[in-house]
CSV table of C-alpha atoms in Angstrom, one decimal:
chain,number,residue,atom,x,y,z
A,1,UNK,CA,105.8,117.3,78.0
A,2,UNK,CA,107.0,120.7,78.4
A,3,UNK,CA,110.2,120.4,77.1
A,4,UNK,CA,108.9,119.0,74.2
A,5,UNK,CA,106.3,121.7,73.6
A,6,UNK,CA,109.7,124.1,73.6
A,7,UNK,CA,111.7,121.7,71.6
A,8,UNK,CA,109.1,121.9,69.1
A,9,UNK,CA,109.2,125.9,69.7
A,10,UNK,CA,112.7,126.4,69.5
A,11,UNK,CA,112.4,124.2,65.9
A,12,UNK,CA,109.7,126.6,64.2
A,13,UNK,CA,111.7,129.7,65.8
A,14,UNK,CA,115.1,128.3,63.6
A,15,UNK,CA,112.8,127.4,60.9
A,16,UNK,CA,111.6,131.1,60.7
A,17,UNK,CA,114.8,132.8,61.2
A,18,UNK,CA,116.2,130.5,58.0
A,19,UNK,CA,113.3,132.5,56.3
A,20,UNK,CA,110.2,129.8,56.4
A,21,UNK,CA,106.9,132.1,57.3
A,22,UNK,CA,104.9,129.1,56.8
A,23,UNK,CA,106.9,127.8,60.5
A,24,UNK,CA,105.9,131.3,62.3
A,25,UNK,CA,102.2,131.1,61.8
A,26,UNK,CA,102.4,127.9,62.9
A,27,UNK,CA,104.0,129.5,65.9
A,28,UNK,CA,100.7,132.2,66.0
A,29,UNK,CA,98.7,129.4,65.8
A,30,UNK,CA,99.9,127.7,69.1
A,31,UNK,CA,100.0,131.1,71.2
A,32,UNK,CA,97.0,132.8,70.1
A,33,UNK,CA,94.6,131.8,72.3
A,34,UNK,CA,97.6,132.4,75.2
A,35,UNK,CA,98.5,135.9,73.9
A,36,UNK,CA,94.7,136.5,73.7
A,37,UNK,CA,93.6,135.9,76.5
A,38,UNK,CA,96.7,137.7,78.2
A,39,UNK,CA,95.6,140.8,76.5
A,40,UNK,CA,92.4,140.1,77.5
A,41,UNK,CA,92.6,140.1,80.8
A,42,UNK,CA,95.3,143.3,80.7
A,43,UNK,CA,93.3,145.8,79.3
A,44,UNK,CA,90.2,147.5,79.9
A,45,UNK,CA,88.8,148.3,76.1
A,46,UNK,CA,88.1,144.7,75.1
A,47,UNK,CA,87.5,146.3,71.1
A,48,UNK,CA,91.7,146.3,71.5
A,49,UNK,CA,92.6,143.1,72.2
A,50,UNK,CA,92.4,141.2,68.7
A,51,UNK,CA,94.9,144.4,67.2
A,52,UNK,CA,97.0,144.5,70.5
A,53,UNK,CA,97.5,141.1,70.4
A,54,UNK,CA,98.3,140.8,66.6
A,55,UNK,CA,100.7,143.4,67.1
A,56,UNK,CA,102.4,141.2,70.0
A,57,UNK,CA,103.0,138.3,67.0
A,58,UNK,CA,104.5,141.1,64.9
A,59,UNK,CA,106.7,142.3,67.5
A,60,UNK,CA,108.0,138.7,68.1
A,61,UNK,CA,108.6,138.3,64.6
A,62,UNK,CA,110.7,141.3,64.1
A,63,UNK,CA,112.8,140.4,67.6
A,64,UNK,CA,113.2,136.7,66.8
A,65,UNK,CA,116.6,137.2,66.1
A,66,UNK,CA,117.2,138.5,69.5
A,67,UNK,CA,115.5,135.5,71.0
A,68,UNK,CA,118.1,133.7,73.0
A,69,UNK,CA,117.6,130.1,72.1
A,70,UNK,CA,118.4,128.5,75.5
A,71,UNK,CA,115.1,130.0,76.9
A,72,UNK,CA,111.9,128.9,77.1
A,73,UNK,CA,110.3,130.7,74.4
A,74,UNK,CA,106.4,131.0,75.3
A,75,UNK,CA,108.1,132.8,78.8
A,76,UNK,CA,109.3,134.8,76.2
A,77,UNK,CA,106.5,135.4,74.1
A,78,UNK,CA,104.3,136.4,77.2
A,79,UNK,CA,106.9,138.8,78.2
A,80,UNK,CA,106.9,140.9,75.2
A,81,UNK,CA,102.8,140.0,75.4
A,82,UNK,CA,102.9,141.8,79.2
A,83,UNK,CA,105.3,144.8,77.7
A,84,UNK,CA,103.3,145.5,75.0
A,85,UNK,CA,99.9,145.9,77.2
A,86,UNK,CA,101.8,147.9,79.5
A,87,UNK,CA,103.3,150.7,76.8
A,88,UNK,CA,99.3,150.8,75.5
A,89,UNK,CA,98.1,151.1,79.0
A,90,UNK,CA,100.5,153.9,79.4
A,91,UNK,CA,99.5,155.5,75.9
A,92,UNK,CA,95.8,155.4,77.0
A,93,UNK,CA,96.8,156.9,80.7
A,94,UNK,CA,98.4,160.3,78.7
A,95,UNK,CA,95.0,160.7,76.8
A,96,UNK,CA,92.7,160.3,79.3
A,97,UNK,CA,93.0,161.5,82.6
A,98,UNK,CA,90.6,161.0,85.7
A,99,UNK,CA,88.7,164.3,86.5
A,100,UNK,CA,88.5,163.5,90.2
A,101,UNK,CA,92.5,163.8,90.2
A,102,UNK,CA,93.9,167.5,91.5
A,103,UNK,CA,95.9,168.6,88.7
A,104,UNK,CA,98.6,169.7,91.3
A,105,UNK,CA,99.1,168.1,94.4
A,106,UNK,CA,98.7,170.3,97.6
A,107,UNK,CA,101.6,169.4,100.5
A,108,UNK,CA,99.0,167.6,102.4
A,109,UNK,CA,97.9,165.6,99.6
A,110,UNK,CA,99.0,162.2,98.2
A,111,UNK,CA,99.4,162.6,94.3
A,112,UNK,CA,96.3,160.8,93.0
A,113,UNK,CA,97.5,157.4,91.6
A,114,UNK,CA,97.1,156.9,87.7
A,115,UNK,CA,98.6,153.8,87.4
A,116,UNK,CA,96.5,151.1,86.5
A,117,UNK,CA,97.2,148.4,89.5
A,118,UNK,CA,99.0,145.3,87.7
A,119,UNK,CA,97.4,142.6,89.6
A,120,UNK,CA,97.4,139.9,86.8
A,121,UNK,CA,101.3,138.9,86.7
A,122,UNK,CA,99.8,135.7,86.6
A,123,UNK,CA,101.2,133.3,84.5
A,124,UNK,CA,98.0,131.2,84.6
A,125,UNK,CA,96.5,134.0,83.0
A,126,UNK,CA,97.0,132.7,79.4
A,127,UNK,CA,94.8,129.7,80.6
A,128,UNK,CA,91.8,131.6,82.2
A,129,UNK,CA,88.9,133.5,81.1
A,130,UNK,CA,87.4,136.1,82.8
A,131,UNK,CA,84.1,136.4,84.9
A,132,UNK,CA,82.4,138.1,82.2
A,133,UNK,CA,83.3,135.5,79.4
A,134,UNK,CA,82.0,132.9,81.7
A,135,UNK,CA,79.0,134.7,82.0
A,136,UNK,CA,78.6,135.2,78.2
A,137,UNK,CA,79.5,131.6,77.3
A,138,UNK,CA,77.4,130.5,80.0
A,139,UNK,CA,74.5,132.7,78.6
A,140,UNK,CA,74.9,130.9,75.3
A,141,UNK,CA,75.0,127.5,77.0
A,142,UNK,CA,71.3,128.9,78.0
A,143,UNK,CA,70.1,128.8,74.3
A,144,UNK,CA,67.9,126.8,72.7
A,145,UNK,CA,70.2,124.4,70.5
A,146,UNK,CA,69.3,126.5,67.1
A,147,UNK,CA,70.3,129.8,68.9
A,148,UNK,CA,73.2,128.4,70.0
A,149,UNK,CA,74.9,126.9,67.4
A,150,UNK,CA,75.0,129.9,65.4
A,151,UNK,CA,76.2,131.9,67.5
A,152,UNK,CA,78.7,129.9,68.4
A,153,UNK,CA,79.6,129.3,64.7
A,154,UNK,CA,79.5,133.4,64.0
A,155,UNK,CA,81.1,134.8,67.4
A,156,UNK,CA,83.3,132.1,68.5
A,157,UNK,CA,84.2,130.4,65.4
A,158,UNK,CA,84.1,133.6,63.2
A,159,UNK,CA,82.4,131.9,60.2
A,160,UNK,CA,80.7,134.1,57.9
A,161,UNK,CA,77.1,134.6,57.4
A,162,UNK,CA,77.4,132.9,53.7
A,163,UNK,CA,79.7,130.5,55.7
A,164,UNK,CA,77.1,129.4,57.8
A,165,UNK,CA,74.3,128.8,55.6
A,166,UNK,CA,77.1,126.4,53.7
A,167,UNK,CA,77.9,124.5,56.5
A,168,UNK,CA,74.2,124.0,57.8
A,169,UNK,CA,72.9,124.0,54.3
A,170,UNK,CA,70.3,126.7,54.9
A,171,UNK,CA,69.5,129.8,53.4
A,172,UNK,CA,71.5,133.3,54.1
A,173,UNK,CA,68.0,134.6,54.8
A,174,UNK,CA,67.3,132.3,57.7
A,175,UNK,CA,70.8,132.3,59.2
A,176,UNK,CA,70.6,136.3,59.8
A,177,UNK,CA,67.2,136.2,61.5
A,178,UNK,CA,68.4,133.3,63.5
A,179,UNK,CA,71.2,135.1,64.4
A,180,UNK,CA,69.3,138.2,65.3
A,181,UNK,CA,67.2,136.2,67.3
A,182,UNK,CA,70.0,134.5,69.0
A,183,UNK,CA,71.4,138.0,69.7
A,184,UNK,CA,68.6,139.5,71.4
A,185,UNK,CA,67.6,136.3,73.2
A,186,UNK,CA,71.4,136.3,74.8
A,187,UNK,CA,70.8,139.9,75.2
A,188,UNK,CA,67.7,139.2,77.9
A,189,UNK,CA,69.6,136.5,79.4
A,190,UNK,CA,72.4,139.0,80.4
A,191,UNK,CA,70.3,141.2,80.9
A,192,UNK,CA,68.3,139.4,83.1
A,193,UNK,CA,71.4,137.4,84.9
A,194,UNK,CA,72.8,140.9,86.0
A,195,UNK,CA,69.7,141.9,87.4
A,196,UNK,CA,69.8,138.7,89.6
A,197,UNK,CA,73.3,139.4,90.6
A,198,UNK,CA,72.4,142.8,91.7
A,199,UNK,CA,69.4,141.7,93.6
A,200,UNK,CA,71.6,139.3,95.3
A,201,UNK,CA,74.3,141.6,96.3
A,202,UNK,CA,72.0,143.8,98.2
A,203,UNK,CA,70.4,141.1,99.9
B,1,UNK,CA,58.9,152.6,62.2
B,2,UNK,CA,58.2,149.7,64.4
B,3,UNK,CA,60.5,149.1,66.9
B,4,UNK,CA,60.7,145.6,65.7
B,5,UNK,CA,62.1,146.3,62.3
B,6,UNK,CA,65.0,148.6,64.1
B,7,UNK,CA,65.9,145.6,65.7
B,8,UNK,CA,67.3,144.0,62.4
B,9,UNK,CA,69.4,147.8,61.6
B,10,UNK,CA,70.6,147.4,64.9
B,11,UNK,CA,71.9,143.9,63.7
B,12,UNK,CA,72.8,145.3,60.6
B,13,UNK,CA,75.0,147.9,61.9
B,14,UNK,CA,76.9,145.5,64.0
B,15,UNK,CA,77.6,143.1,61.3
B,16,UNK,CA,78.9,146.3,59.3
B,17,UNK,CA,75.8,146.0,56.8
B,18,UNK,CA,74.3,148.9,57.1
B,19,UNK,CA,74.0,151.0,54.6
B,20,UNK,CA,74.2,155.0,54.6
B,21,UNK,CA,70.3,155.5,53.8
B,22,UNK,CA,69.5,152.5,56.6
B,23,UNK,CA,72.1,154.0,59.4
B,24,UNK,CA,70.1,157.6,58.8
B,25,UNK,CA,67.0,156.0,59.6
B,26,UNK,CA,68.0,154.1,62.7
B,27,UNK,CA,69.4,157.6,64.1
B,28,UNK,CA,66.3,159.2,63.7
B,29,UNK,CA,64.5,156.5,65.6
B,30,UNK,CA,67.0,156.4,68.1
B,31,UNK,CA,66.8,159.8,68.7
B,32,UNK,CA,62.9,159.4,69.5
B,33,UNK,CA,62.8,155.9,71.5
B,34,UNK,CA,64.3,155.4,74.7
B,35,UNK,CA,64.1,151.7,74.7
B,36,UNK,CA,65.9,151.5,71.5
B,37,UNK,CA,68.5,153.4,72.8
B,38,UNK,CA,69.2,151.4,75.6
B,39,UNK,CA,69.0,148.5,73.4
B,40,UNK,CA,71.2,149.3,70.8
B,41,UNK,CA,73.5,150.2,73.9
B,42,UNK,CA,73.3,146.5,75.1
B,43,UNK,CA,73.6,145.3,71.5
B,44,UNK,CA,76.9,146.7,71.4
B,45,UNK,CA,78.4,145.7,74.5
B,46,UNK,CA,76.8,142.0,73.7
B,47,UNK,CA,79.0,142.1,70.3
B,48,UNK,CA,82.0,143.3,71.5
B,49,UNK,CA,82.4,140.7,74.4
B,50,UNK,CA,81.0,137.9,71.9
B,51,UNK,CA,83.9,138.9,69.5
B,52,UNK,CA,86.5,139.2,72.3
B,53,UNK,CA,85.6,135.4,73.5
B,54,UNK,CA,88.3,134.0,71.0
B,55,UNK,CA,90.9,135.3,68.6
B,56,UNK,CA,88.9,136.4,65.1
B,57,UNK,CA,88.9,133.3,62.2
B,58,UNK,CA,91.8,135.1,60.7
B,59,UNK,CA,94.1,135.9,63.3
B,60,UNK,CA,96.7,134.5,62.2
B,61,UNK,CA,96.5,134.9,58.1
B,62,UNK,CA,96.4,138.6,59.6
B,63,UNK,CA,99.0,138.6,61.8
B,64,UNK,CA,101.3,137.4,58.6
B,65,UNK,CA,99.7,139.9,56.4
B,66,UNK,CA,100.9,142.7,58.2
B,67,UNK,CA,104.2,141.1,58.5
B,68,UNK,CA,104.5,140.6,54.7
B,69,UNK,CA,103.1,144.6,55.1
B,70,UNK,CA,105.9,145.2,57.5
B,71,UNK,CA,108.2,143.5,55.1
B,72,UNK,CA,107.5,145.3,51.6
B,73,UNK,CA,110.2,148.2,50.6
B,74,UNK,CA,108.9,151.5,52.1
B,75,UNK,CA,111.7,154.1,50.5
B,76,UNK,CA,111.3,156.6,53.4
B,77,UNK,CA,112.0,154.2,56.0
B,78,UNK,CA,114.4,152.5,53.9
B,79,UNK,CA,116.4,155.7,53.2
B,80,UNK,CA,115.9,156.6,57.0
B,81,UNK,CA,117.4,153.2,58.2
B,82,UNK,CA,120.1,153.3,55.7
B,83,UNK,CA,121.1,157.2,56.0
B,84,UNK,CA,124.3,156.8,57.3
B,85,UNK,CA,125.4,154.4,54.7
B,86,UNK,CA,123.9,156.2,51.5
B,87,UNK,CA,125.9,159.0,52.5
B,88,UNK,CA,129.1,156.7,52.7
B,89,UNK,CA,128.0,155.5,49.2
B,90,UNK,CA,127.1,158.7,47.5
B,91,UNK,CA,130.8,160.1,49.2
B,92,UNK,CA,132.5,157.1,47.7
B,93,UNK,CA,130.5,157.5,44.3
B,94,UNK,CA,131.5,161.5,44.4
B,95,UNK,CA,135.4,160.5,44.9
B,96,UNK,CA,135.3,158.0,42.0
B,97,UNK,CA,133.7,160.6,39.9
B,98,UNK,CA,136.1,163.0,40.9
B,99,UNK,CA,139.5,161.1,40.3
B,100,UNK,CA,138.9,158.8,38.1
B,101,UNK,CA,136.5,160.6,35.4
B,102,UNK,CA,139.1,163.4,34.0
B,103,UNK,CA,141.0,160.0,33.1
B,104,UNK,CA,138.4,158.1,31.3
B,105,UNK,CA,138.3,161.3,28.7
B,106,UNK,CA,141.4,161.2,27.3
B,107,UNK,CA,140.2,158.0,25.7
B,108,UNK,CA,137.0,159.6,24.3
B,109,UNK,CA,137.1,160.2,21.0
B,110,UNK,CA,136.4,164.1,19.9
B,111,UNK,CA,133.3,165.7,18.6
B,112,UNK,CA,131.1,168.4,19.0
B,113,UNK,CA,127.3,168.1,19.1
B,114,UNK,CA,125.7,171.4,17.8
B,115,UNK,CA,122.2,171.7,18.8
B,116,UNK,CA,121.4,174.5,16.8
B,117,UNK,CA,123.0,177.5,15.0
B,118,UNK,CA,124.9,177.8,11.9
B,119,UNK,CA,128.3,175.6,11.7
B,120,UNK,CA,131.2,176.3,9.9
B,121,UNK,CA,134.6,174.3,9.2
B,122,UNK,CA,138.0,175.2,8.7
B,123,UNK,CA,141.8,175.1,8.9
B,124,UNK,CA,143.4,178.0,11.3
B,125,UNK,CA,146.2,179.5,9.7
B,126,UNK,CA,148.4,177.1,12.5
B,127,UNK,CA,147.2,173.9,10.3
B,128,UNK,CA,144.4,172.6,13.3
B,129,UNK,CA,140.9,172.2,12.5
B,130,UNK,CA,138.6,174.4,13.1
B,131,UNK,CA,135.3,175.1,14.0
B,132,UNK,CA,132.8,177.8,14.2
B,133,UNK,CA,129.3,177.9,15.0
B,134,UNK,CA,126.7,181.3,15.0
B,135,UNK,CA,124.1,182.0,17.0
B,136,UNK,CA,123.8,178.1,18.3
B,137,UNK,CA,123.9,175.9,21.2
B,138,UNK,CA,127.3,173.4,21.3
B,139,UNK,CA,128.0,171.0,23.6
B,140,UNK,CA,131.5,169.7,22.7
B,141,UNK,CA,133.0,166.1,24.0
B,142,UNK,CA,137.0,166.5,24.1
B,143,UNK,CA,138.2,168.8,22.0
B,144,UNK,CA,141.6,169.0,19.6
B,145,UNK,CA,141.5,172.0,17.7
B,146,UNK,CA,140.1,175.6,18.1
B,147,UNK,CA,136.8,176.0,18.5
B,148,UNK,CA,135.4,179.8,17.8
B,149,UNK,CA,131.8,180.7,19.4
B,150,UNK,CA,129.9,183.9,18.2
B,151,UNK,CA,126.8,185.0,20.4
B,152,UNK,CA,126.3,180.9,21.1
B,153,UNK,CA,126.0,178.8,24.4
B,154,UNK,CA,129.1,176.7,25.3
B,155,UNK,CA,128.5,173.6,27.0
B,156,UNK,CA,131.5,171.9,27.6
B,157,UNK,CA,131.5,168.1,28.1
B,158,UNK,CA,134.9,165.9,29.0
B,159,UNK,CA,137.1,168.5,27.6
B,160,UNK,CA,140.8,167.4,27.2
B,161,UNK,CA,141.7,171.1,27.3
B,162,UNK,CA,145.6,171.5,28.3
B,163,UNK,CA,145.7,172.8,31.9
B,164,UNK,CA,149.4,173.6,33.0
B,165,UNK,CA,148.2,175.5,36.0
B,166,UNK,CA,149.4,173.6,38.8
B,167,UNK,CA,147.8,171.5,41.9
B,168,UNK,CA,145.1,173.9,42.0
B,169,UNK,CA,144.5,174.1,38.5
B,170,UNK,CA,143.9,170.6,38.1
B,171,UNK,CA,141.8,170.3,41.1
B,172,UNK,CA,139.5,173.0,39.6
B,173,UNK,CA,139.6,171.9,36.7
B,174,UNK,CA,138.0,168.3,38.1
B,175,UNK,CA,135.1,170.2,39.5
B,176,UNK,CA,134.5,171.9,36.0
B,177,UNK,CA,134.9,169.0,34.0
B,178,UNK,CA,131.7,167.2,36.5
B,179,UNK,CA,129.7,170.2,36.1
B,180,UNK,CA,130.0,170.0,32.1
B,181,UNK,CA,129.5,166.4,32.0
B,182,UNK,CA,126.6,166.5,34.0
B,183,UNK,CA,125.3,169.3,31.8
B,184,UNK,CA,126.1,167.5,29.1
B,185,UNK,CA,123.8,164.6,30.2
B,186,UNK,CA,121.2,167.0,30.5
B,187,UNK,CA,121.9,167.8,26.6
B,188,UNK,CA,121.9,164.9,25.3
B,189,UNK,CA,118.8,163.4,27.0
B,190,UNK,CA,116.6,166.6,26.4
B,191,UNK,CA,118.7,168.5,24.1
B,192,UNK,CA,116.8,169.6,20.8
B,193,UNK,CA,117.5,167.8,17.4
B,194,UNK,CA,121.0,166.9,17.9
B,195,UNK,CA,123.3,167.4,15.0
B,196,UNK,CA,126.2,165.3,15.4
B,197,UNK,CA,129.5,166.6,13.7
B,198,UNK,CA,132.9,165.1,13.7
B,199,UNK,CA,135.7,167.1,14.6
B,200,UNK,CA,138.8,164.5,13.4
């Protein structure tokens, strides 16, 4: 099943190269939940994933060429994925340093460690989510069914407000103060779930 | 204000709603309410990990919009990707200039463009034609005959004056003739009320 998956890969990569776009977002569309999620789990300011991860599409557009066609290419496509969170982890490392760190290492001392630890070489990674989007899709799961729904449809399915009240056939009015609603209500829940946790790690 | 009614500017500003007057107003409560504070704090933690659950809607129209961006002719980056060859092209373009343009003038047929100043024509004593122009501006394209200037500004353009100077001659004489005709574009495109006189 694999093999087809890349056959069909390796098709939309030729298509592209002979200048078809329409067969490289196709191509996005497949790996962006991988690429996502791999950028997800890689870096530490989640407002930086969506750009980062765009970016990693761009960058595979512009090295297609260089794409040796004998491999595999979503082992490809996660490896310029992993190399692209790596040069923006080390970007973010020269702006901010930690202030616990001795700006020159005494003989005795070990040079404090900057480097972010790269435990997630993972390849399962693509195919994970982490423990806090558990907890927040869990969370939602917790909503009443009205509450829910749209904030699935807003957050997960990034419909617009006018969007919303189209598909449900309601007015704009009533879709924001659901929304709202939902929002705080998921904001308790957290809220409320991380007090438990806490609670239950000290006991 | 109620604490209730921050609630929807807190929405508000997440959704990128708010406006100016609005955002104001939901400072200064801020400022003053603890709670809120801490709220709005959770609010936008909330809204960040809701967004980062999936890829945005338009990922992927916006991953090929910046590749269409990417793609569009940006002349500095063009001229810096192609340096080395522009300067191979702009080498070849000065060579071809160079040799091949004092040719290409012999075939030009002769006149004299007099921009301004008084003209006058004539026969020298020799039996050429002759011209003479006071207190004008002349640009003159290949010339055969004697051409007298009082108090005016010469510009010459693709002269076929007779150089029997030599190697060097010739070569300097290249150089000159490019430096005229280039002047001479600069005439002709921006020159003042060109008069047009025949000199055949």
């Amino acid at each position: 099943m694999n093999d087809t998956r890349n056959q069909q890969d390796i098709y939309l990569v030729k298509r592209t190269l002979s200048g078809d776009d329409e067969a490289f977002s196709r191509l996005v569309d497949c790996y962006k939940n991988g690429v996502f999620r791999l950028v997800y789990h890689k870096i530490p300011f989640k407002g930086d994933v969506e750009d980062l991860a765009q970016e990693v599409f761009l960058r595979v557009y512009k090295s297609l060429k260089r794409f040796d066609q004998n491999r595999k290419f979503s082992t490809w496509l996660y490896t310029i994925a992993n190399n692209l969170c790596i040069d923006y982890l080390r970007r973010k490392r020269l702006q901010s340093v930690s202030l616990d760190a001795p700006l020159f290492p005494t003989n005795g001392e070990k040079e404090v460690k900057l480097e972010i630890p790269d435990e997630t070489n993972d390849p399962e990674l693509v195919f994970q989510r982490t423990s806090e989007q558990i907890m927040v899709l869990k969370a939602i799961e917790k909503l009443p069914e009205q509450y829910s729904l749209v904030i699935k449809l807003r957050h997960i399915k990034g419909y617009s407000y006018e969007e919303i009240a189209q598909i449900l056939d309601m007015p704009l009015g009533t879709i924001k103060s659901r929304i709202y609603r939902a929002r705080n209500e998921l904001r308790k829940i957290l809220q409320k779930g991380g007090r438990e946790d806490g609670l239950s790690s000290c006991v | 204000m109620d604490c209730q009614a921050v609630y929807e500017l807190m929405n508000r500003y997440i959704d990128d709603e708010i406006t100016p007057e609005e955002e104001r107003v939901l400072e200064f409560h801020l400022e003053r309410c603890r709670d809120c504070q801490k709220t709005f704090g959770e609010f936008k933690d909330l809204n960040l990990l809701l967004n980062s659950l999936e890829p945005s809607k338009n990922f992927t129209n916006n991953v090929m919009a910046k590749i269409q961006k990417s793609k569009q002719f940006n002349p500095n980056k063009w001229i810096y990707i192609h340096r080395k060859s522009l300067i191979g092209v702009a080498a070849v373009f000065l060579l071809f200039v160079l040799v091949l343009a004092p040719w290409s003038n012999n075939k030009n047929s002769a006149d004299i463009i007099i921009s301004q100043g008084q003209v006058e024509r004539g026969i020298t004593p020799e039996g050429n034609q002759a011209v003479t122009v006071r207190n004008g501006e002349v640009t003159i394209k290949g010339l055969n005959g004697t051409f007298n200037a009082i108090n005016s500004q010469i510009i010459l353009e693709k002269t076929t004056a007779d150089l029997k100077s030599g190697l060097w001659g010739q070569f300097r004489y290249k150089i000159q003739n490019l430096y005229f005709q280039v002047k001479g574009w600069f005439t002709n495109t921006f020159g003042k009320g060109e008069m047009k006189n025949e000199n055949n």
